[in-house]
PDB file of C-alpha atoms in Angstrom:
ATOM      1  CA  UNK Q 120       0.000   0.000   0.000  1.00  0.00           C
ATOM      2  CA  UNK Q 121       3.244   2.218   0.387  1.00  0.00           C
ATOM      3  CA  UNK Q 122       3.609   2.149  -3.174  1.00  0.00           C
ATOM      4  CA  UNK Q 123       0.073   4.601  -4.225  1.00  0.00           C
ATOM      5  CA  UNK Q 124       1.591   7.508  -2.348  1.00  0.00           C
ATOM      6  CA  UNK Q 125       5.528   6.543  -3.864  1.00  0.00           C
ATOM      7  CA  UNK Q 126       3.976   6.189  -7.264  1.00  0.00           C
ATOM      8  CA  UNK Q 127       1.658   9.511  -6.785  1.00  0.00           C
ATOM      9  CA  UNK Q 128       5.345  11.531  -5.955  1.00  0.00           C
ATOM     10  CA  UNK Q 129       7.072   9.913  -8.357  1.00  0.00           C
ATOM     11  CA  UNK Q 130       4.473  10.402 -11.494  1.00  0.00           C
ATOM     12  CA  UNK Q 131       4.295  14.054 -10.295  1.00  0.00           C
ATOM     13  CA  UNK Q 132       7.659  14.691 -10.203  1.00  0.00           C
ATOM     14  CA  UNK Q 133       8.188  13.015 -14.038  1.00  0.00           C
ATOM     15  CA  UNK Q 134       5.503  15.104 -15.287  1.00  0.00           C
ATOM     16  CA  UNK Q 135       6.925  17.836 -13.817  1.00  0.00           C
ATOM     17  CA  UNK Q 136      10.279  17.460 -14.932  1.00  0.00           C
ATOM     18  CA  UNK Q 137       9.763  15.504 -18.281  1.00  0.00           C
ATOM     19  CA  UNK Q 138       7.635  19.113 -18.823  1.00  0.00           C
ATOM     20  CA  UNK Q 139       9.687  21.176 -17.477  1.00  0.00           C
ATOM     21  CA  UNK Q 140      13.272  20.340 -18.660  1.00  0.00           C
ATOM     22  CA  UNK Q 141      12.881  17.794 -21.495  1.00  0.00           C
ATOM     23  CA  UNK Q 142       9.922  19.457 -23.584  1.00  0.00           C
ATOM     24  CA  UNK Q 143      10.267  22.855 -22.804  1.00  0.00           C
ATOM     25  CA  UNK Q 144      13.849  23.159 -22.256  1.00  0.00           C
ATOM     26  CA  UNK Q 145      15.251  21.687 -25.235  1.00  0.00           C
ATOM     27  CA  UNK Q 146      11.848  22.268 -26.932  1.00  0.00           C
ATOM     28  CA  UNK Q 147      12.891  26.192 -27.326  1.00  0.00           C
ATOM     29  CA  UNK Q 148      15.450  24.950 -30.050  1.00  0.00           C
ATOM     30  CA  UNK Q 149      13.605  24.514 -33.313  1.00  0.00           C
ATOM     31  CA  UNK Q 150      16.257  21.985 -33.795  1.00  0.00           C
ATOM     32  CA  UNK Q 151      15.167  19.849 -31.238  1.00  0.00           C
ATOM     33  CA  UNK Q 152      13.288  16.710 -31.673  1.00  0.00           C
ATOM     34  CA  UNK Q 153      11.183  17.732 -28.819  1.00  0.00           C
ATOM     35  CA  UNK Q 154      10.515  21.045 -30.567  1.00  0.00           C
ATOM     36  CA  UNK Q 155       6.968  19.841 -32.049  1.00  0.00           C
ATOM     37  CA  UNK Q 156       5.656  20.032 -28.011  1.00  0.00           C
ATOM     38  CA  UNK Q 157       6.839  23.472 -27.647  1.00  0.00           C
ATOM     39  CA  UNK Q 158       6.175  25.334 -31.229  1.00  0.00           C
ATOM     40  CA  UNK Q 159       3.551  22.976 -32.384  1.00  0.00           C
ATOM     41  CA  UNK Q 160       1.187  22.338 -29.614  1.00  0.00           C
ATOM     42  CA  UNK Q 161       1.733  25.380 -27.271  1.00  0.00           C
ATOM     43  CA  UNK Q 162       1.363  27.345 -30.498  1.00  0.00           C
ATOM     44  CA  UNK Q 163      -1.893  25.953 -31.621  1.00  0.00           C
ATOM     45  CA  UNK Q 164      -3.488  26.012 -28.041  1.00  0.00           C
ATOM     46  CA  UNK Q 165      -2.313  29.904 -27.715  1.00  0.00           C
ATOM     47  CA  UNK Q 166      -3.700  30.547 -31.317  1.00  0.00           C
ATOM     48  CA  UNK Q 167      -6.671  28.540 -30.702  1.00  0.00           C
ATOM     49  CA  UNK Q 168      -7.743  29.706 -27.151  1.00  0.00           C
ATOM     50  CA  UNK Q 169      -6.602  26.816 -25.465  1.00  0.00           C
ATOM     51  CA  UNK Q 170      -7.783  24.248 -28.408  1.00  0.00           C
ATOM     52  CA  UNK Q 171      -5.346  21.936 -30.017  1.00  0.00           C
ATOM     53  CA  UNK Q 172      -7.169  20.839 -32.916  1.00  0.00           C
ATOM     54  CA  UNK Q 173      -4.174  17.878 -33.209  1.00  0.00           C
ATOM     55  CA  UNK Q 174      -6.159  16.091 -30.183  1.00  0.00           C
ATOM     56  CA  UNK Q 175      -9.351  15.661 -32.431  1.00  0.00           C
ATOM     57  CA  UNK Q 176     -10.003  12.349 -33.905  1.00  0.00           C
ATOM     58  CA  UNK Q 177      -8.299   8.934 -32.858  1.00  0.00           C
ATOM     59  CA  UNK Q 178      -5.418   8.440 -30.991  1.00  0.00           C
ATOM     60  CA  UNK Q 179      -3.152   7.531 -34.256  1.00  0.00           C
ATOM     61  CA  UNK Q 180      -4.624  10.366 -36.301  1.00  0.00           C
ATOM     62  CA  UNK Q 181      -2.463  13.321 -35.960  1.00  0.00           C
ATOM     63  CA  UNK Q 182       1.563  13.552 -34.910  1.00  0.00           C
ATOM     64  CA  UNK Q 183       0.870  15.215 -31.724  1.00  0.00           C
ATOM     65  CA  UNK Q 184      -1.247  12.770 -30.034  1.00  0.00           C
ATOM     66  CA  UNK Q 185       0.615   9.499 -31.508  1.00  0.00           C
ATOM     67  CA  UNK Q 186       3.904  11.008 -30.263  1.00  0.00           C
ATOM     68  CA  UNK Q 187       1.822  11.751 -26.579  1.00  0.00           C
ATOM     69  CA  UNK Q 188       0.599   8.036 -26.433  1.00  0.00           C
ATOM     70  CA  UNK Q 189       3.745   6.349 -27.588  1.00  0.00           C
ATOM     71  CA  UNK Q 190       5.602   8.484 -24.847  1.00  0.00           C
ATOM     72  CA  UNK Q 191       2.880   6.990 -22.251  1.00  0.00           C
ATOM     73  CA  UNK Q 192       2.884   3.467 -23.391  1.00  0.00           C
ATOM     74  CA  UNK Q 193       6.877   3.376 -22.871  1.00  0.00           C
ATOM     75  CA  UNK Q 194       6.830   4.350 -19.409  1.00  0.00           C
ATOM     76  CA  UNK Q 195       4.107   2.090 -18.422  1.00  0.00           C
ATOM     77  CA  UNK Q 196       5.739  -0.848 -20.317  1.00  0.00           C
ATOM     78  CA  UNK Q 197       9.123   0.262 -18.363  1.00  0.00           C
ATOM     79  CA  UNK Q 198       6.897  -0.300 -14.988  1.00  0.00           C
ATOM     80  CA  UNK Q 199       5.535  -3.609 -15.821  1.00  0.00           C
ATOM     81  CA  UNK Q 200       8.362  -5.434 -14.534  1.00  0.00           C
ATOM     82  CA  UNK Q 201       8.205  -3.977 -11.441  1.00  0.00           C
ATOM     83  CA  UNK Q 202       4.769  -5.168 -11.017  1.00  0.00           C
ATOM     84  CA  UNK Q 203       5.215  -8.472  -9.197  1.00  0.00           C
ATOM     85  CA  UNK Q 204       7.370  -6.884  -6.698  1.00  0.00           C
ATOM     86  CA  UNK Q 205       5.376  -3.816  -6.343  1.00  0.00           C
ATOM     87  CA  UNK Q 206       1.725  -4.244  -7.962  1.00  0.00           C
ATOM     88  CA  UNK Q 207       0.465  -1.163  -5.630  1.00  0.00           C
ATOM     89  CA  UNK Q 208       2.728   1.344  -7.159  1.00  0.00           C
ATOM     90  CA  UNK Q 209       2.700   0.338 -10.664  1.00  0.00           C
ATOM     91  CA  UNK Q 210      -0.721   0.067 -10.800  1.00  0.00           C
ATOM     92  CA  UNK Q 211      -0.981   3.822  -9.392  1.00  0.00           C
ATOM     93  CA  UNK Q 212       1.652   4.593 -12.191  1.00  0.00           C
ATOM     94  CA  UNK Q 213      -0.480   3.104 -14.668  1.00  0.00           C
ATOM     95  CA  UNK Q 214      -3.642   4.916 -13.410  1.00  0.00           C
ATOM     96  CA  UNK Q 215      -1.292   8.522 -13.764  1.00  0.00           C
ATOM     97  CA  UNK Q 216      -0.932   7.411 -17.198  1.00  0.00           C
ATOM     98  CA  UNK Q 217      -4.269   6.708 -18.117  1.00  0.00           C
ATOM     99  CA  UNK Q 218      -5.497  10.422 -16.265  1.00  0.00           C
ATOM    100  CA  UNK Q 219      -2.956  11.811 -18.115  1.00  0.00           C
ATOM    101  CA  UNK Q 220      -3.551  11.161 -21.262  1.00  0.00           C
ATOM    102  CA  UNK Q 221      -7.595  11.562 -20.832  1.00  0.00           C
ATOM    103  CA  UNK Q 222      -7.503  14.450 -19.106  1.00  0.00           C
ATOM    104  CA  UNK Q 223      -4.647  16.181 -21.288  1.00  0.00           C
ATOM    105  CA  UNK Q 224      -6.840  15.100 -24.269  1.00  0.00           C
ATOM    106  CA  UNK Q 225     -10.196  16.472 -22.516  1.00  0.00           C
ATOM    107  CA  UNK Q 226      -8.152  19.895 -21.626  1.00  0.00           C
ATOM    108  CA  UNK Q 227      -7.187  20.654 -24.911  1.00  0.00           C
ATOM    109  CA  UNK Q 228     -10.497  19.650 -26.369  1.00  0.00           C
ATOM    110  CA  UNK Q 229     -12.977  21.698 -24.050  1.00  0.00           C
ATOM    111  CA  UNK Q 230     -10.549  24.370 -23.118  1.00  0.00           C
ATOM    112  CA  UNK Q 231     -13.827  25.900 -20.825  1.00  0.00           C
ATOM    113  CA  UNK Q 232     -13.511  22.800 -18.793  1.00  0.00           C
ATOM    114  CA  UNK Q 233      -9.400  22.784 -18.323  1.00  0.00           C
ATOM    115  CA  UNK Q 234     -10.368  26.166 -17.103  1.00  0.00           C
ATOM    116  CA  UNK Q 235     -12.721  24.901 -14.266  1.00  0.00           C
ATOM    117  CA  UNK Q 236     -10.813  21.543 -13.974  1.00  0.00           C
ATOM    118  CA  UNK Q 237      -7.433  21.849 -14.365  1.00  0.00           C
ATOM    119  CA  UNK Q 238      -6.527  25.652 -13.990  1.00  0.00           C
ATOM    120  CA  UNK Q 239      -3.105  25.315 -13.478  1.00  0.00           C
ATOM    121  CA  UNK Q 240      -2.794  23.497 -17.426  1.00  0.00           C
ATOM    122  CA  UNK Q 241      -4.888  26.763 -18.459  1.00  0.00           C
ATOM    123  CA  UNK Q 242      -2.443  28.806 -16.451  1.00  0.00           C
ATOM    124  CA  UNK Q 243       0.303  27.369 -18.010  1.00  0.00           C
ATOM    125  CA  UNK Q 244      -0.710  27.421 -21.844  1.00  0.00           C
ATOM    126  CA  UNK Q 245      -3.045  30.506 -21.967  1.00  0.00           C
ATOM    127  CA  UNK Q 246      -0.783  32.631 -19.061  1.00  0.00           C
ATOM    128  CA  UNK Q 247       3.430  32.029 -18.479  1.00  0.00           C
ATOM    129  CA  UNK Q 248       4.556  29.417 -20.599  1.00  0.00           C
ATOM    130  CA  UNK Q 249       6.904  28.982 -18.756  1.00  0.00           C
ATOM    131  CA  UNK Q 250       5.121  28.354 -15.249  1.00  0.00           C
ATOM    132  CA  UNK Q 251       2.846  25.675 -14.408  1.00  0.00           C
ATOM    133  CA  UNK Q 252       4.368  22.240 -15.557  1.00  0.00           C
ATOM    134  CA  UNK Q 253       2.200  19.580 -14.272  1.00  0.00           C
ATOM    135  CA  UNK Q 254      -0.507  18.416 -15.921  1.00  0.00           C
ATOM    136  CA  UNK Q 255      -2.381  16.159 -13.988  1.00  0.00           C
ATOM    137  CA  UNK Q 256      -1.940  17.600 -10.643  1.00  0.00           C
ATOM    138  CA  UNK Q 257      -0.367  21.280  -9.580  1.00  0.00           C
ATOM    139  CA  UNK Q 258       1.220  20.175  -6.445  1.00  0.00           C
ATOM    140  CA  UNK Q 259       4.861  19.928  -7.243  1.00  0.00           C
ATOM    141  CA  UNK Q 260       4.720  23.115  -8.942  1.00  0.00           C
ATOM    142  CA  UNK Q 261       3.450  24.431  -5.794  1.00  0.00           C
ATOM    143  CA  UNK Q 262       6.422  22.647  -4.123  1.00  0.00           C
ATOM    144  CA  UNK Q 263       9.013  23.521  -6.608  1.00  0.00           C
ATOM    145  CA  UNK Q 264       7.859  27.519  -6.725  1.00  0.00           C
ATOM    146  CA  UNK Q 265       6.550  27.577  -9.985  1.00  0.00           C
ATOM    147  CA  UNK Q 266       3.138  27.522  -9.821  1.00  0.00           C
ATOM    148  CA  UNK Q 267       1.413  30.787 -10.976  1.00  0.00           C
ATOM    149  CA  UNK Q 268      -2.209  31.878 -11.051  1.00  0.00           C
ATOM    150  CA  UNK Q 269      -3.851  33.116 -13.892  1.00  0.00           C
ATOM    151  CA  UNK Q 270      -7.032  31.873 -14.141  1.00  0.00           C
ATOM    152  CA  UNK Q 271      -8.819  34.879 -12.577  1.00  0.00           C
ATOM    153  CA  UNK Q 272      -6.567  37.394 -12.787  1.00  0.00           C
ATOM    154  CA  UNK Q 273      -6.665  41.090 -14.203  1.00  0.00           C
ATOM    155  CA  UNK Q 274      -4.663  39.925 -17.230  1.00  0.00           C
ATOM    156  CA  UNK Q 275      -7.054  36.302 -18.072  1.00  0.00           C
ATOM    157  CA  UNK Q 276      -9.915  39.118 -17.672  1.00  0.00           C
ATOM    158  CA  UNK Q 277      -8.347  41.292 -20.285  1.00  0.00           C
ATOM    159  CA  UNK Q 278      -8.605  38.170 -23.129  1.00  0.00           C
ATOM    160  CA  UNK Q 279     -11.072  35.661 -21.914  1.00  0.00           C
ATOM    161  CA  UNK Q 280     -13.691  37.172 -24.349  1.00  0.00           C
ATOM    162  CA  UNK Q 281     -10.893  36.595 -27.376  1.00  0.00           C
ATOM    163  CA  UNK Q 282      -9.961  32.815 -25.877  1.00  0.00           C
ATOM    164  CA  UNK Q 283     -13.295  31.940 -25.421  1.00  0.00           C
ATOM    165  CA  UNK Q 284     -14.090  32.875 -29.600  1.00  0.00           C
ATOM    166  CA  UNK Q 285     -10.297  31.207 -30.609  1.00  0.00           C
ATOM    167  CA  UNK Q 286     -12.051  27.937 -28.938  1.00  0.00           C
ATOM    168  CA  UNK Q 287     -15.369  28.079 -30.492  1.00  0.00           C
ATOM    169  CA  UNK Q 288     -14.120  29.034 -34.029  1.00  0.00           C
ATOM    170  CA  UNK Q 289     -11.418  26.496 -33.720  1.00  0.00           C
ATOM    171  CA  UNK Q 290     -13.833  23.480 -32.518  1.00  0.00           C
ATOM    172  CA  UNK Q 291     -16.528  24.434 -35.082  1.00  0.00           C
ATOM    173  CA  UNK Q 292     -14.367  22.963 -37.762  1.00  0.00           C
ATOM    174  CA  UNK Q 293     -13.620  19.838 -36.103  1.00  0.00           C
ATOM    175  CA  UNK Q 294     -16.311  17.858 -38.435  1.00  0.00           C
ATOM    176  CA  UNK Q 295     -14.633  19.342 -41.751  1.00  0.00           C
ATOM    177  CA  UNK Q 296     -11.082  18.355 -40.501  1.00  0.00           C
ATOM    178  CA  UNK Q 297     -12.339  15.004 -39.333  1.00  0.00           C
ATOM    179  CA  UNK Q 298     -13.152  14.790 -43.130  1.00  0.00           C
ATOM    180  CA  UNK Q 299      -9.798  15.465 -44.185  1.00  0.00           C
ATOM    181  CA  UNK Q 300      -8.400  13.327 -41.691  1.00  0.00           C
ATOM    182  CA  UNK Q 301     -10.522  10.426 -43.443  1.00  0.00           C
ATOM    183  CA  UNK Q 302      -9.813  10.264 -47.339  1.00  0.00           C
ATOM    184  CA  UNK Q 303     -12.906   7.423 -47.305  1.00  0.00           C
ATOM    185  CA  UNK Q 304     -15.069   8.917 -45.446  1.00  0.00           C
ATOM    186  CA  UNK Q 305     -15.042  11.748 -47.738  1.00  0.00           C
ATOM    187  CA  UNK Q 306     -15.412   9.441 -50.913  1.00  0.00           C
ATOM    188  CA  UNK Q 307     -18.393   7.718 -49.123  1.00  0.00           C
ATOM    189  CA  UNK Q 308     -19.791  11.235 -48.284  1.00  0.00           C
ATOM    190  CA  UNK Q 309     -19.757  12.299 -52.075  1.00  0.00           C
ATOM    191  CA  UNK Q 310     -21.396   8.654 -53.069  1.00  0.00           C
ATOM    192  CA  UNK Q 311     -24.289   8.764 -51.212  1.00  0.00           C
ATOM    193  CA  UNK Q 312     -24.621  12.710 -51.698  1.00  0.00           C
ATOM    194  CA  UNK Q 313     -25.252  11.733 -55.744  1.00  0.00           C
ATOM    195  CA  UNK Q 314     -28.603  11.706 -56.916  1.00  0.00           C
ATOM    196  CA  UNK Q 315     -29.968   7.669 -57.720  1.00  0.00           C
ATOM    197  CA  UNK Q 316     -29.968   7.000 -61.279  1.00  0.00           C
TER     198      UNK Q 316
END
Protein backbone atom coordinates (compact mmCIF):
# COMPACT_ATOMS: atom_id res chain seq x y z
CA UNK A 1 0.00 0.00 0.00
CA UNK A 2 3.24 2.22 0.39
CA UNK A 3 3.61 2.15 -3.17
CA UNK A 4 0.07 4.60 -4.22
CA UNK A 5 1.59 7.51 -2.35
CA UNK A 6 5.53 6.54 -3.86
CA UNK A 7 3.98 6.19 -7.26
CA UNK A 8 1.66 9.51 -6.78
CA UNK A 9 5.34 11.53 -5.95
CA UNK A 10 7.07 9.91 -8.36
CA UNK A 11 4.47 10.40 -11.49
CA UNK A 12 4.30 14.05 -10.29
CA UNK A 13 7.66 14.69 -10.20
CA UNK A 14 8.19 13.02 -14.04
CA UNK A 15 5.50 15.10 -15.29
CA UNK A 16 6.93 17.84 -13.82
CA UNK A 17 10.28 17.46 -14.93
CA UNK A 18 9.76 15.50 -18.28
CA UNK A 19 7.63 19.11 -18.82
CA UNK A 20 9.69 21.18 -17.48
CA UNK A 21 13.27 20.34 -18.66
CA UNK A 22 12.88 17.79 -21.50
CA UNK A 23 9.92 19.46 -23.58
CA UNK A 24 10.27 22.85 -22.80
CA UNK A 25 13.85 23.16 -22.26
CA UNK A 26 15.25 21.69 -25.23
CA UNK A 27 11.85 22.27 -26.93
CA UNK A 28 12.89 26.19 -27.33
CA UNK A 29 15.45 24.95 -30.05
CA UNK A 30 13.60 24.51 -33.31
CA UNK A 31 16.26 21.98 -33.80
CA UNK A 32 15.17 19.85 -31.24
CA UNK A 33 13.29 16.71 -31.67
CA UNK A 34 11.18 17.73 -28.82
CA UNK A 35 10.52 21.05 -30.57
CA UNK A 36 6.97 19.84 -32.05
CA UNK A 37 5.66 20.03 -28.01
CA UNK A 38 6.84 23.47 -27.65
CA UNK A 39 6.17 25.33 -31.23
CA UNK A 40 3.55 22.98 -32.38
CA UNK A 41 1.19 22.34 -29.61
CA UNK A 42 1.73 25.38 -27.27
CA UNK A 43 1.36 27.34 -30.50
CA UNK A 44 -1.89 25.95 -31.62
CA UNK A 45 -3.49 26.01 -28.04
CA UNK A 46 -2.31 29.90 -27.72
CA UNK A 47 -3.70 30.55 -31.32
CA UNK A 48 -6.67 28.54 -30.70
CA UNK A 49 -7.74 29.71 -27.15
CA UNK A 50 -6.60 26.82 -25.46
CA UNK A 51 -7.78 24.25 -28.41
CA UNK A 52 -5.35 21.94 -30.02
CA UNK A 53 -7.17 20.84 -32.92
CA UNK A 54 -4.17 17.88 -33.21
CA UNK A 55 -6.16 16.09 -30.18
CA UNK A 56 -9.35 15.66 -32.43
CA UNK A 57 -10.00 12.35 -33.90
CA UNK A 58 -8.30 8.93 -32.86
CA UNK A 59 -5.42 8.44 -30.99
CA UNK A 60 -3.15 7.53 -34.26
CA UNK A 61 -4.62 10.37 -36.30
CA UNK A 62 -2.46 13.32 -35.96
CA UNK A 63 1.56 13.55 -34.91
CA UNK A 64 0.87 15.21 -31.72
CA UNK A 65 -1.25 12.77 -30.03
CA UNK A 66 0.61 9.50 -31.51
CA UNK A 67 3.90 11.01 -30.26
CA UNK A 68 1.82 11.75 -26.58
CA UNK A 69 0.60 8.04 -26.43
CA UNK A 70 3.75 6.35 -27.59
CA UNK A 71 5.60 8.48 -24.85
CA UNK A 72 2.88 6.99 -22.25
CA UNK A 73 2.88 3.47 -23.39
CA UNK A 74 6.88 3.38 -22.87
CA UNK A 75 6.83 4.35 -19.41
CA UNK A 76 4.11 2.09 -18.42
CA UNK A 77 5.74 -0.85 -20.32
CA UNK A 78 9.12 0.26 -18.36
CA UNK A 79 6.90 -0.30 -14.99
CA UNK A 80 5.54 -3.61 -15.82
CA UNK A 81 8.36 -5.43 -14.53
CA UNK A 82 8.21 -3.98 -11.44
CA UNK A 83 4.77 -5.17 -11.02
CA UNK A 84 5.22 -8.47 -9.20
CA UNK A 85 7.37 -6.88 -6.70
CA UNK A 86 5.38 -3.82 -6.34
CA UNK A 87 1.72 -4.24 -7.96
CA UNK A 88 0.46 -1.16 -5.63
CA UNK A 89 2.73 1.34 -7.16
CA UNK A 90 2.70 0.34 -10.66
CA UNK A 91 -0.72 0.07 -10.80
CA UNK A 92 -0.98 3.82 -9.39
CA UNK A 93 1.65 4.59 -12.19
CA UNK A 94 -0.48 3.10 -14.67
CA UNK A 95 -3.64 4.92 -13.41
CA UNK A 96 -1.29 8.52 -13.76
CA UNK A 97 -0.93 7.41 -17.20
CA UNK A 98 -4.27 6.71 -18.12
CA UNK A 99 -5.50 10.42 -16.26
CA UNK A 100 -2.96 11.81 -18.12
CA UNK A 101 -3.55 11.16 -21.26
CA UNK A 102 -7.60 11.56 -20.83
CA UNK A 103 -7.50 14.45 -19.11
CA UNK A 104 -4.65 16.18 -21.29
CA UNK A 105 -6.84 15.10 -24.27
CA UNK A 106 -10.20 16.47 -22.52
CA UNK A 107 -8.15 19.89 -21.63
CA UNK A 108 -7.19 20.65 -24.91
CA UNK A 109 -10.50 19.65 -26.37
CA UNK A 110 -12.98 21.70 -24.05
CA UNK A 111 -10.55 24.37 -23.12
CA UNK A 112 -13.83 25.90 -20.83
CA UNK A 113 -13.51 22.80 -18.79
CA UNK A 114 -9.40 22.78 -18.32
CA UNK A 115 -10.37 26.17 -17.10
CA UNK A 116 -12.72 24.90 -14.27
CA UNK A 117 -10.81 21.54 -13.97
CA UNK A 118 -7.43 21.85 -14.36
CA UNK A 119 -6.53 25.65 -13.99
CA UNK A 120 -3.10 25.31 -13.48
CA UNK A 121 -2.79 23.50 -17.43
CA UNK A 122 -4.89 26.76 -18.46
CA UNK A 123 -2.44 28.81 -16.45
CA UNK A 124 0.30 27.37 -18.01
CA UNK A 125 -0.71 27.42 -21.84
CA UNK A 126 -3.04 30.51 -21.97
CA UNK A 127 -0.78 32.63 -19.06
CA UNK A 128 3.43 32.03 -18.48
CA UNK A 129 4.56 29.42 -20.60
CA UNK A 130 6.90 28.98 -18.76
CA UNK A 131 5.12 28.35 -15.25
CA UNK A 132 2.85 25.67 -14.41
CA UNK A 133 4.37 22.24 -15.56
CA UNK A 134 2.20 19.58 -14.27
CA UNK A 135 -0.51 18.42 -15.92
CA UNK A 136 -2.38 16.16 -13.99
CA UNK A 137 -1.94 17.60 -10.64
CA UNK A 138 -0.37 21.28 -9.58
CA UNK A 139 1.22 20.17 -6.44
CA UNK A 140 4.86 19.93 -7.24
CA UNK A 141 4.72 23.11 -8.94
CA UNK A 142 3.45 24.43 -5.79
CA UNK A 143 6.42 22.65 -4.12
CA UNK A 144 9.01 23.52 -6.61
CA UNK A 145 7.86 27.52 -6.73
CA UNK A 146 6.55 27.58 -9.98
CA UNK A 147 3.14 27.52 -9.82
CA UNK A 148 1.41 30.79 -10.98
CA UNK A 149 -2.21 31.88 -11.05
CA UNK A 150 -3.85 33.12 -13.89
CA UNK A 151 -7.03 31.87 -14.14
CA UNK A 152 -8.82 34.88 -12.58
CA UNK A 153 -6.57 37.39 -12.79
CA UNK A 154 -6.66 41.09 -14.20
CA UNK A 155 -4.66 39.92 -17.23
CA UNK A 156 -7.05 36.30 -18.07
CA UNK A 157 -9.92 39.12 -17.67
CA UNK A 158 -8.35 41.29 -20.28
CA UNK A 159 -8.60 38.17 -23.13
CA UNK A 160 -11.07 35.66 -21.91
CA UNK A 161 -13.69 37.17 -24.35
CA UNK A 162 -10.89 36.59 -27.38
CA UNK A 163 -9.96 32.82 -25.88
CA UNK A 164 -13.29 31.94 -25.42
CA UNK A 165 -14.09 32.87 -29.60
CA UNK A 166 -10.30 31.21 -30.61
CA UNK A 167 -12.05 27.94 -28.94
CA UNK A 168 -15.37 28.08 -30.49
CA UNK A 169 -14.12 29.03 -34.03
CA UNK A 170 -11.42 26.50 -33.72
CA UNK A 171 -13.83 23.48 -32.52
CA UNK A 172 -16.53 24.43 -35.08
CA UNK A 173 -14.37 22.96 -37.76
CA UNK A 174 -13.62 19.84 -36.10
CA UNK A 175 -16.31 17.86 -38.43
CA UNK A 176 -14.63 19.34 -41.75
CA UNK A 177 -11.08 18.35 -40.50
CA UNK A 178 -12.34 15.00 -39.33
CA UNK A 179 -13.15 14.79 -43.13
CA UNK A 180 -9.80 15.46 -44.19
CA UNK A 181 -8.40 13.33 -41.69
CA UNK A 182 -10.52 10.43 -43.44
CA UNK A 183 -9.81 10.26 -47.34
CA UNK A 184 -12.91 7.42 -47.31
CA UNK A 185 -15.07 8.92 -45.45
CA UNK A 186 -15.04 11.75 -47.74
CA UNK A 187 -15.41 9.44 -50.91
CA UNK A 188 -18.39 7.72 -49.12
CA UNK A 189 -19.79 11.24 -48.28
CA UNK A 190 -19.76 12.30 -52.08
CA UNK A 191 -21.40 8.65 -53.07
CA UNK A 192 -24.29 8.76 -51.21
CA UNK A 193 -24.62 12.71 -51.70
CA UNK A 194 -25.25 11.73 -55.74
CA UNK A 195 -28.60 11.71 -56.92
CA UNK A 196 -29.97 7.67 -57.72
CA UNK A 197 -29.97 7.00 -61.28
Amino acid sequence: MLGIPIAFAVFGYGEWALHKYLLHGLGRDRQSRFSFHFHDHHQAVRRNGGYDPAYEGPVWSTPTQAREAIGLTVIGLAHAPLFPLAPFYTSTVWYCLYRYRRDHRHAHLDPAWARDHLPWHYDHHMGDQDKNFGVSWSWFDVLAGTREVFVGSERERTGLAKHVARALTASAGAALRAQRRNPLRRLFARAAARPPG
